[in-house]
């Protein structure tokens, strides 16, 4: 059924938590069996501990869901891809916002974890990302381009991290501007365990995406980013006594910016 | 400059800090002429609001003179005398355009903190009120940086004294919004106000201005009850009478048509519900003690409104939802959309309908702030509202 709001994932996979991949399940199952075997010997406490842990691992392997990843709100689909999506409403027409995204070389300004996007031709581009374990790059291809409505892309075969995504632009009900929905998917190395490791290393794709969308909204609606960075506080006073040359305020400048009293 | 600094739970000090500077071209710097301590600052004092950091400058009720403007500021100029709403709003996002200024999408730079706590959305920033609300430096100081200078600050062009207009920054609009959202039918409705602190006082007087047939104020502090009586309200001391019985009697068994909970998360009270709250708060599985809200729901008349200017922080259980459902109550709540009310309420002050300075019991210098936070918290010395002079 055609859903005008695109509420169902156009990528056709449901995501209700993180699934363990086949290799992860096999490893977990053999770990469980091993622990259970260790639990057949020794005293009662040892039997209970090893037997219990082994049984738990076996049950998890059989059920196929990764409770740690699910608790961390990591979503994977049945094919093992991690999925991240979010939306924001911006008070501007879709065509205008689409135009900003369509210039792929702008994307590193919009999505801060991107290092660089080089446009190679009409369809192809080269993407570089700073990941938790260093720089990764790949070639991507536009798979859909509907002006004012949707842009979709997919890494080409042989990419070190298989990934893709789409951005939807749709008019918000009422005179509220445009709803932007971003859906990203990638195959984390080592399946859902890899996603957990990446998250533990401080990479939170869903949070990054949220921050990116809010930054974009503020750029479009305000033209600047609200900030408290550099404001005075009881902390600043202590820092200032340690460093004599205080940086001047950026715009305007003022007598006060030199730390003078009024 | 001198500023009131949060130094940790129950530790407030006055320190010398660098003067504020313009950080963005849309900022202004205001030299503060008067500032106040708000009841909600007491939640900061006792550490109930998370994400305060040592060194934060407190204060969100302040006014003064513009001494510097960024290059993109158009409506304000140096020398203007302004009152500044306690909440920051961008003025261009959808909630701002609809008048829901406190729900501004864009003014909180720490939106991710609030989103994590409050269901994926963040309200606007607040001056001097924790990092969840943006971490903006507050106005219990000699100078303050005012972001969104063309949106928030409101010019005072008449010769009204500071004390007559200062409370336009928060407690007057907050009390007024609480009364307004009751939808009072003039000459007919009875309005009960739980809590006779500054917001409760303004809610009671606003209900009268909006035509309430009778206003009933509930508290336990004699000075507060006297202040409400002076305005012509009926009062109930909940430590001396059973509140629900007294309200039924006062309203011929109907209950008040609308009830304003001007207490919020730190209600005192008695009975099994209050005890349960106390245990949960001590065990840190809850933030809120909700006796006032329970009484509000239980006492409200059928089809009435429960209006909640009092602040709540987290998850609430043992709320008498069955009673609310049975009576078909309407709930209205939320942070004040201060920007909406500045003009209309200033007109009421200018017309002599109300002189907000009635609520002030203590005047002091900035240096005395730490002491007065405690006087205000403990309700010593008849303290209801404190105004500070940063230059005294």
XYZ file of C-alpha atoms in Angstrom:
654
model
C 0.000 0.000 0.000
C 1.270 3.417 -0.860
C 1.747 5.587 2.169
C 1.880 9.288 1.248
C 3.699 10.130 4.451
C 6.331 7.481 3.929
C 5.710 6.310 7.482
C 6.722 2.782 6.626
C 10.392 2.381 5.923
C 10.847 2.543 2.199
C 13.797 0.265 2.704
C 11.360 -2.462 3.576
C 12.836 -3.761 6.819
C 11.319 -3.616 10.250
C 13.613 -2.674 13.095
C 12.561 -3.593 16.602
C 15.940 -4.044 18.262
C 19.322 -5.501 17.461
C 19.589 -8.983 15.921
C 22.612 -11.223 16.292
C 24.126 -12.318 13.007
C 24.719 -15.943 12.078
C 28.406 -15.883 13.008
C 27.605 -14.135 16.290
C 24.964 -16.739 17.074
C 27.305 -19.626 16.272
C 30.058 -18.159 18.456
C 27.631 -17.539 21.301
C 26.145 -21.031 21.025
C 29.539 -22.718 21.169
C 30.543 -20.485 24.093
C 27.332 -21.554 25.854
C 27.977 -25.234 25.217
C 31.574 -24.873 26.404
C 30.492 -23.206 29.636
C 27.846 -25.840 30.220
C 30.478 -28.547 29.724
C 32.720 -26.832 32.316
C 29.693 -26.721 34.599
C 29.390 -30.526 34.721
C 32.455 -30.707 36.956
C 33.380 -29.227 40.323
C 31.386 -28.010 43.311
C 27.792 -26.794 43.399
C 28.633 -23.106 43.115
C 30.829 -23.713 40.115
C 28.225 -25.938 38.496
C 25.536 -23.346 39.012
C 27.678 -20.433 37.733
C 29.047 -22.118 34.612
C 25.854 -24.028 33.886
C 23.729 -20.897 34.279
C 25.978 -18.665 32.189
C 26.256 -21.336 29.535
C 22.509 -21.847 29.393
C 21.953 -18.092 29.160
C 24.387 -17.788 26.256
C 22.709 -20.710 24.510
C 19.242 -19.197 24.966
C 20.452 -15.835 23.622
C 22.023 -17.587 20.634
C 18.779 -19.449 19.977
C 16.581 -16.362 20.304
C 18.912 -14.293 18.172
C 18.447 -10.912 19.777
C 21.347 -8.955 21.218
C 20.108 -7.620 24.562
C 23.075 -5.304 25.113
C 22.712 -3.684 21.707
C 18.920 -3.519 22.042
C 19.258 -1.813 25.425
C 21.603 0.692 23.765
C 18.798 1.381 21.287
C 20.831 0.016 18.403
C 18.482 -1.121 15.639
C 19.400 -3.767 13.119
C 17.291 -5.435 10.491
C 17.059 -9.082 9.489
C 19.950 -8.725 7.054
C 22.219 -7.455 9.841
C 22.402 -3.821 8.865
C 22.363 -1.188 11.580
C 19.708 1.436 10.993
C 19.487 4.991 12.219
C 16.750 7.443 11.400
C 15.414 10.733 12.661
C 13.411 13.713 11.486
C 13.168 17.449 11.935
C 10.694 20.093 10.774
C 12.135 23.286 9.342
C 10.202 26.427 8.465
C 11.375 26.642 4.851
C 10.157 25.260 1.510
C 11.259 21.765 0.506
C 12.868 22.916 -2.759
C 15.240 25.226 -0.907
C 16.290 22.615 1.621
C 16.634 19.949 -1.044
C 18.978 22.219 -2.986
C 21.344 22.453 -0.019
C 21.509 18.667 0.391
C 21.776 17.963 -3.292
C 25.161 19.662 -3.414
C 26.854 16.605 -1.991
C 30.066 18.491 -1.318
C 28.020 20.438 1.304
C 27.286 17.286 3.259
C 30.311 17.486 5.579
C 28.887 20.829 6.784
C 25.555 19.172 7.504
C 26.794 15.844 8.846
C 29.701 16.526 11.104
C 31.184 13.011 11.181
C 31.780 13.255 7.418
C 35.281 14.386 6.586
C 34.845 15.005 2.889
C 32.592 14.218 -0.051
C 34.145 14.563 -3.496
C 31.773 14.590 -6.443
C 33.205 12.352 -9.183
C 30.441 12.610 -11.784
C 26.628 12.858 -12.102
C 26.076 9.770 -10.008
C 29.282 8.912 -8.251
C 31.004 10.489 -5.290
C 33.850 9.614 -2.944
C 33.105 9.765 0.810
C 35.571 9.962 3.707
C 34.547 9.436 7.346
C 36.537 9.697 10.518
C 35.517 6.571 12.432
C 36.394 5.336 15.900
C 39.312 3.359 14.485
C 40.624 5.850 11.949
C 39.662 7.149 8.537
C 37.436 5.108 6.230
C 36.509 5.979 2.665
C 34.405 4.533 -0.121
C 32.666 5.371 -3.367
C 28.922 5.925 -3.332
C 26.332 6.180 -6.021
C 23.084 8.131 -6.165
C 20.243 5.627 -6.395
C 17.430 8.176 -6.425
C 17.169 11.884 -7.022
C 13.699 13.387 -7.017
C 14.118 17.169 -6.883
C 12.422 18.664 -3.813
C 11.440 15.226 -2.551
C 14.111 12.635 -2.032
C 17.787 11.844 -2.394
C 19.097 8.291 -1.873
C 22.580 6.861 -2.094
C 24.352 3.536 -1.653
C 28.016 2.602 -1.348
C 29.292 0.765 -4.422
C 30.476 -2.820 -4.228
C 33.756 -3.312 -2.437
C 33.273 -0.525 0.137
C 35.015 -1.256 3.449
C 31.830 -0.352 5.305
C 28.773 -1.140 3.252
C 26.324 1.721 3.786
C 23.653 3.886 2.280
C 20.901 6.266 3.102
C 18.144 8.538 1.985
C 16.788 11.974 2.817
C 13.106 12.674 2.371
C 11.709 16.192 2.021
C 7.969 16.477 2.446
C 5.664 19.397 3.141
C 4.629 19.580 6.793
C 0.901 19.878 7.448
C -0.172 23.494 7.884
C 2.240 26.289 7.130
C 5.040 24.683 9.070
C 7.546 24.253 6.278
C 9.208 20.956 5.488
C 9.660 17.668 7.278
C 13.100 16.235 6.678
C 13.579 12.563 7.415
C 17.016 10.966 7.216
C 17.475 7.207 7.163
C 20.943 5.712 7.287
C 21.966 2.087 7.172
C 25.351 0.437 7.414
C 26.809 -2.956 7.981
C 28.859 -2.654 11.163
C 31.962 -4.846 11.129
C 31.318 -7.784 13.517
C 27.528 -7.336 13.385
C 25.598 -6.120 16.407
C 28.640 -6.690 18.637
C 30.586 -4.287 16.432
C 27.824 -1.719 16.788
C 28.030 -2.056 20.582
C 31.827 -1.632 20.475
C 31.527 1.434 18.230
C 28.952 2.940 20.582
C 31.205 2.211 23.568
C 34.018 4.045 21.756
C 31.860 7.157 21.720
C 30.350 6.941 18.244
C 26.626 7.337 18.621
C 25.167 7.558 15.141
C 21.650 8.312 16.321
C 22.875 11.165 18.521
C 25.136 12.438 15.752
C 22.220 12.444 13.352
C 20.021 14.293 15.860
C 22.720 16.921 16.407
C 23.234 17.269 12.653
C 19.524 17.811 12.027
C 19.190 20.372 14.816
C 22.279 22.202 13.543
C 20.792 22.281 10.052
C 17.445 23.551 11.375
C 19.146 26.368 13.276
C 21.290 27.341 10.308
C 18.182 27.528 8.135
C 15.805 29.189 10.602
C 18.151 31.452 12.584
C 21.255 31.780 10.491
C 23.398 31.181 13.577
C 23.859 28.734 16.440
C 22.908 29.720 19.975
C 25.854 29.307 22.293
C 27.110 29.822 25.798
C 30.690 29.033 24.904
C 33.019 31.710 26.169
C 30.495 33.290 28.514
C 31.562 34.506 31.925
C 31.156 32.352 35.016
C 32.762 31.541 38.338
C 34.889 29.062 36.390
C 36.098 31.708 33.949
C 37.276 33.849 36.850
C 39.572 31.088 38.018
C 40.881 30.412 34.526
C 41.500 34.073 33.954
C 43.662 34.446 37.010
C 45.854 31.730 35.510
C 46.078 33.088 31.980
C 46.735 36.752 31.452
C 45.854 37.158 27.794
C 42.180 36.568 27.524
C 40.892 36.113 23.982
C 38.801 39.039 22.735
C 35.151 38.599 22.016
C 34.578 37.901 18.331
C 31.893 40.226 17.000
C 31.790 43.878 17.820
C 34.439 43.789 20.479
C 34.023 45.806 23.628
C 35.838 47.391 26.468
C 34.544 44.564 28.585
C 36.040 42.038 26.207
C 39.452 43.030 27.417
C 38.307 42.133 30.899
C 38.110 45.742 31.998
C 35.631 46.943 34.543
C 32.874 49.233 33.434
C 31.829 42.373 38.060
C 30.075 40.840 41.057
C 27.821 37.828 40.554
C 25.897 35.288 42.608
C 27.513 31.902 42.006
C 26.255 28.353 42.527
C 29.133 26.673 44.351
C 27.412 23.342 45.002
C 24.331 22.046 46.793
C 23.361 24.504 49.526
C 26.398 26.627 48.719
C 25.778 30.018 47.158
C 28.472 32.685 47.076
C 29.203 36.086 45.633
C 32.324 36.202 43.485
C 34.121 38.632 41.228
C 34.039 37.292 37.671
C 34.927 38.780 34.268
C 32.307 41.079 32.744
C 30.139 39.392 30.123
C 30.925 39.980 26.454
C 28.965 39.736 23.230
C 29.333 36.199 21.902
C 27.033 36.537 18.889
C 26.008 39.544 16.761
C 22.413 39.125 18.033
C 23.437 39.580 21.699
C 23.174 42.612 23.945
C 24.797 43.407 27.279
C 22.533 44.782 29.990
C 23.717 46.632 33.074
C 21.426 45.285 35.764
C 19.572 47.753 37.959
C 17.370 45.274 39.873
C 17.258 41.515 40.173
C 15.255 39.092 42.316
C 15.475 35.665 43.888
C 12.750 33.369 42.546
C 11.102 30.467 44.339
C 12.398 28.165 41.628
C 15.976 29.241 42.487
C 15.442 27.331 45.713
C 15.289 24.075 43.712
C 18.818 24.978 42.537
C 19.992 25.826 46.036
C 19.016 22.407 47.353
C 20.393 20.582 44.313
C 17.113 19.187 42.995
C 17.650 20.382 39.432
C 20.264 18.222 37.695
C 23.113 19.542 35.517
C 24.125 22.571 37.582
C 27.863 23.159 37.475
C 29.997 24.829 40.091
C 30.664 28.393 38.960
C 27.278 28.941 37.272
C 25.853 32.453 37.660
C 22.309 32.319 39.057
C 19.259 34.486 38.517
C 16.519 34.845 35.933
C 14.478 37.832 37.113
C 16.338 40.991 36.172
C 16.101 44.315 34.397
C 18.377 47.181 33.565
C 19.922 49.358 30.896
C 21.328 48.248 27.553
C 25.028 49.160 27.453
C 26.147 47.307 24.335
C 24.508 45.676 21.312
C 25.799 43.268 18.679
C 25.869 44.395 15.048
C 22.727 42.442 14.088
C 20.565 43.865 16.870
C 17.952 46.165 15.335
C 15.257 46.992 17.872
C 17.405 47.725 20.909
C 19.934 50.465 21.370
C 22.351 51.520 24.030
C 20.530 53.405 26.785
C 17.220 51.527 26.487
C 15.655 50.501 29.783
C 14.446 46.906 29.537
C 12.873 44.026 31.415
C 14.119 40.642 30.197
C 11.932 37.498 30.162
C 13.451 34.624 32.136
C 13.176 32.304 29.153
C 14.984 32.669 25.840
C 13.106 32.382 22.568
C 14.272 32.717 18.972
C 11.043 34.247 17.697
C 11.120 32.456 14.332
C 10.492 28.737 14.957
C 6.993 27.289 14.769
C 6.316 27.219 18.554
C 7.516 30.868 18.861
C 5.335 31.946 15.942
C 2.322 30.417 17.665
C 3.131 32.198 20.925
C 4.554 29.169 22.722
C 7.767 31.001 23.479
C 8.900 28.779 26.333
C 8.773 25.820 23.942
C 11.207 27.481 21.501
C 12.926 24.924 19.263
C 16.128 26.838 18.784
C 17.301 28.677 21.894
C 18.726 25.758 23.877
C 22.272 24.867 22.797
C 22.160 21.775 25.042
C 19.035 20.369 23.428
C 20.394 16.820 23.595
C 20.358 16.787 27.420
C 16.717 17.828 27.601
C 15.762 15.508 24.745
C 17.187 12.533 26.622
C 15.095 13.366 29.696
C 11.888 14.637 28.142
C 10.844 12.410 25.294
C 12.948 13.656 22.419
C 12.065 17.332 22.598
C 13.730 20.234 24.320
C 12.186 23.452 25.566
C 13.895 26.784 25.134
C 16.827 28.025 27.188
C 16.524 29.766 30.545
C 18.799 32.299 32.203
C 20.750 30.932 35.156
C 18.907 27.665 35.382
C 21.112 24.595 34.811
C 22.687 23.172 31.703
C 19.624 21.165 30.649
C 18.097 24.569 29.964
C 21.085 25.809 28.015
C 23.531 26.764 30.737
C 23.055 30.502 30.109
C 24.676 32.770 32.710
C 22.057 34.369 34.932
C 21.242 37.877 36.036
C 21.982 38.005 39.746
C 25.017 40.016 38.743
C 26.037 43.525 37.714
C 25.904 42.778 33.985
C 24.399 40.028 31.879
C 24.685 38.861 28.303
C 21.228 38.759 26.700
C 21.022 36.530 23.609
C 18.173 37.017 21.078
C 18.215 40.681 22.053
C 15.559 41.658 19.492
C 13.130 39.007 20.735
C 13.161 38.950 24.541
C 13.946 42.334 26.115
C 10.946 44.629 26.463
C 11.427 48.382 26.610
C 10.006 50.329 29.534
C 9.363 53.854 28.358
C 7.241 55.160 31.220
C 8.691 56.329 34.505
C 7.455 53.334 36.500
C 9.886 52.288 39.227
C 11.956 49.104 38.830
C 9.945 47.413 41.570
C 6.716 47.946 39.624
C 7.952 46.300 36.425
C 10.687 43.867 37.539
C 8.291 40.971 38.035
C 7.180 41.112 34.397
C 10.288 38.951 33.881
C 8.706 35.894 35.498
C 6.389 35.672 38.509
C 3.688 38.091 37.317
C 3.252 36.490 33.843
C 3.590 33.052 35.453
C 0.771 33.729 37.897
C -1.255 35.430 35.172
C -0.847 32.580 32.684
C -1.934 30.142 35.415
C -5.145 32.126 35.916
C -5.706 32.805 32.219
C -5.495 29.153 31.267
C -8.347 28.381 33.698
C -10.761 30.070 31.286
C -12.487 31.842 34.185
C -16.127 32.821 33.610
C -16.334 36.298 35.070
C -18.751 36.745 37.954
C -19.379 33.009 38.250
C -16.267 30.934 38.838
C -14.526 30.207 42.116
C -10.757 29.722 41.832
C -8.594 28.005 44.447
C -4.859 28.674 44.526
C -2.593 26.186 46.271
C 0.576 27.897 47.483
C 0.749 31.550 48.468
C 4.333 32.210 47.493
C 5.027 34.942 44.932
C 3.517 33.038 41.975
C 0.460 32.070 44.030
C -0.002 35.729 45.030
C 0.074 36.835 41.396
C -2.174 33.954 40.335
C -4.747 34.968 42.963
C -4.680 38.638 41.934
C -4.769 37.708 38.240
C -7.814 35.492 38.842
C -9.476 38.511 40.444
C -8.532 40.747 37.497
C -10.055 38.137 35.175
C -13.325 38.347 37.100
C -13.340 35.339 39.454
C -16.364 35.489 41.758
C -14.211 34.279 44.617
C -10.583 33.357 45.137
C -9.488 30.934 47.846
C -5.798 30.676 48.753
C -4.282 27.707 50.595
C -0.939 27.789 52.427
C 0.487 27.308 55.906
C 2.623 30.437 56.340
C 0.667 33.175 58.171
C 2.391 36.098 56.386
C 1.589 34.661 53.005
C -2.035 34.075 53.939
C -2.268 37.634 55.246
C -0.916 38.988 51.963
C -3.600 37.052 50.060
C -6.295 38.249 52.457
C -5.182 41.818 51.886
C -6.170 41.339 48.251
C -9.599 40.098 49.268
C -9.045 36.361 48.960
C -10.468 33.811 51.358
C -7.702 31.715 52.930
C -7.266 28.204 54.296
C -4.332 27.169 56.482
C -3.912 23.498 55.629
C -2.092 22.800 58.866
C -5.109 23.934 60.858
C -7.957 22.640 58.719
C -8.588 19.670 56.466
C -8.217 21.264 53.042
C -10.717 19.167 51.132
C -13.427 19.553 53.761
C -12.809 23.305 54.012
C -12.997 23.731 50.224
C -16.228 21.695 49.993
C -17.753 23.809 52.680
C -16.586 27.052 51.088
C -18.127 26.070 47.759
C -21.387 24.484 48.876
C -20.076 20.985 48.119
C -19.189 21.735 44.485
C -15.473 22.322 44.856
C -13.686 25.267 43.254
C -14.436 25.601 39.530
C -10.719 25.874 38.794
C -7.657 25.042 40.821
C -4.165 26.491 40.421
C -1.236 24.441 41.739
C 1.355 27.130 42.411
C 3.451 24.760 44.503
C 4.988 22.155 42.223
C 7.500 19.479 43.012
C 8.420 20.281 46.592
C 5.025 20.250 48.252
C 4.830 19.788 51.977
C 1.869 17.896 53.267
C 0.653 15.002 55.298
C -1.128 11.703 54.885
C -0.107 8.418 53.272
C 0.481 9.971 49.822
C 2.899 12.551 51.226
C 4.726 9.818 53.136
C 5.050 7.688 50.003
C 6.451 10.694 48.063
C 8.963 11.370 50.827
C 10.204 7.763 50.779
C 10.506 7.752 46.973
C 12.371 11.064 46.881
C 14.771 9.903 49.609
C 15.354 6.668 47.688
C 16.024 8.781 44.575
C 13.428 6.939 42.504
C 11.334 10.093 42.195
C 11.872 13.880 42.027
C 8.423 15.081 42.873
C 6.381 15.398 46.033
C 2.871 15.942 44.784
C 0.565 16.589 47.729
C -0.588 19.921 46.292
C -1.391 18.351 42.928
C -3.348 15.528 44.589
C -5.367 18.044 46.584
C -5.925 20.128 43.453
C -7.382 17.176 41.559
C -9.435 15.903 44.484
C -10.936 19.305 45.253
C -11.645 20.586 41.731
C -15.276 20.825 40.613
C -16.660 18.776 37.713
C -15.575 20.093 34.336
C -12.962 22.318 35.997
C -9.388 23.155 35.160
C -6.261 22.136 37.017
C -3.716 24.784 36.064
C -0.119 24.043 37.009
C 2.453 26.852 37.049
C 4.372 24.896 39.707
C 7.358 23.008 38.293
C 7.440 19.206 38.074
C 10.551 17.263 37.169
C 10.010 13.590 36.590
C 7.685 10.622 36.817
C 4.672 10.801 39.064
C 2.680 7.892 40.449
C -0.294 7.625 42.793
C -1.899 10.517 40.951
C -5.700 10.364 41.406
C -6.359 9.935 37.701
C -9.685 8.191 38.365
C -10.974 11.332 40.078
C -9.719 13.504 37.211
C -11.448 11.253 34.692
C -14.682 11.000 36.662
C -14.923 14.792 36.891
C -13.809 15.483 33.337
C -10.999 17.802 34.385
C -8.845 19.831 32.037
C -5.115 19.980 32.757
C -3.095 23.027 31.677
C 0.559 23.344 32.521
C 3.995 24.353 31.419
C 6.675 26.962 31.557
C 5.448 30.529 31.088
C 5.264 32.029 27.590
C 6.530 35.251 29.140
C 6.990 37.165 25.868
C 3.217 37.013 25.251
C 2.328 38.866 28.402
C 4.849 41.709 28.669
C 2.846 44.274 26.727
C -0.641 43.456 28.059
C 0.508 43.210 31.676
C 2.548 46.409 31.456
C -0.648 48.138 30.306
C -2.457 46.828 33.384
C 0.345 48.172 35.610
C 0.246 51.529 33.831
C -3.532 51.634 34.198
C -3.133 51.149 37.946
C -4.962 47.812 38.003
C -2.094 46.243 39.920
C 1.156 47.332 41.567
C 3.366 44.234 41.566
C 5.669 45.661 44.213
C 3.151 44.537 46.881
C 4.904 41.157 47.010
C 8.336 42.487 48.066
C 9.230 41.894 51.694
C 13.037 42.135 51.532
C 15.427 44.488 49.769
C 19.157 43.836 49.895
C 22.471 44.144 48.097
C 23.959 41.447 45.890
C 26.487 40.641 48.619
C 23.650 39.639 50.927
C 22.214 37.150 48.402
C 23.626 33.962 50.001
C 22.056 34.857 53.335
C 18.737 35.803 51.732
C 18.508 32.576 49.741
C 18.347 30.859 53.129
C 15.963 33.367 54.696
C 13.641 32.899 51.716
C 13.957 29.101 51.769
C 13.217 28.878 55.482
C 10.427 31.497 55.213
C 12.065 33.319 58.125
C 11.439 36.920 58.937
C 8.166 36.948 56.959
C 10.161 36.596 53.747
C 8.031 36.297 50.597
C 10.037 38.063 47.895
C 13.597 39.386 47.764
C 14.851 42.117 45.422
C 18.597 42.699 45.099
C 20.427 45.853 44.098
C 23.645 44.837 42.300
C 25.216 48.249 42.866
C 24.271 48.829 46.509
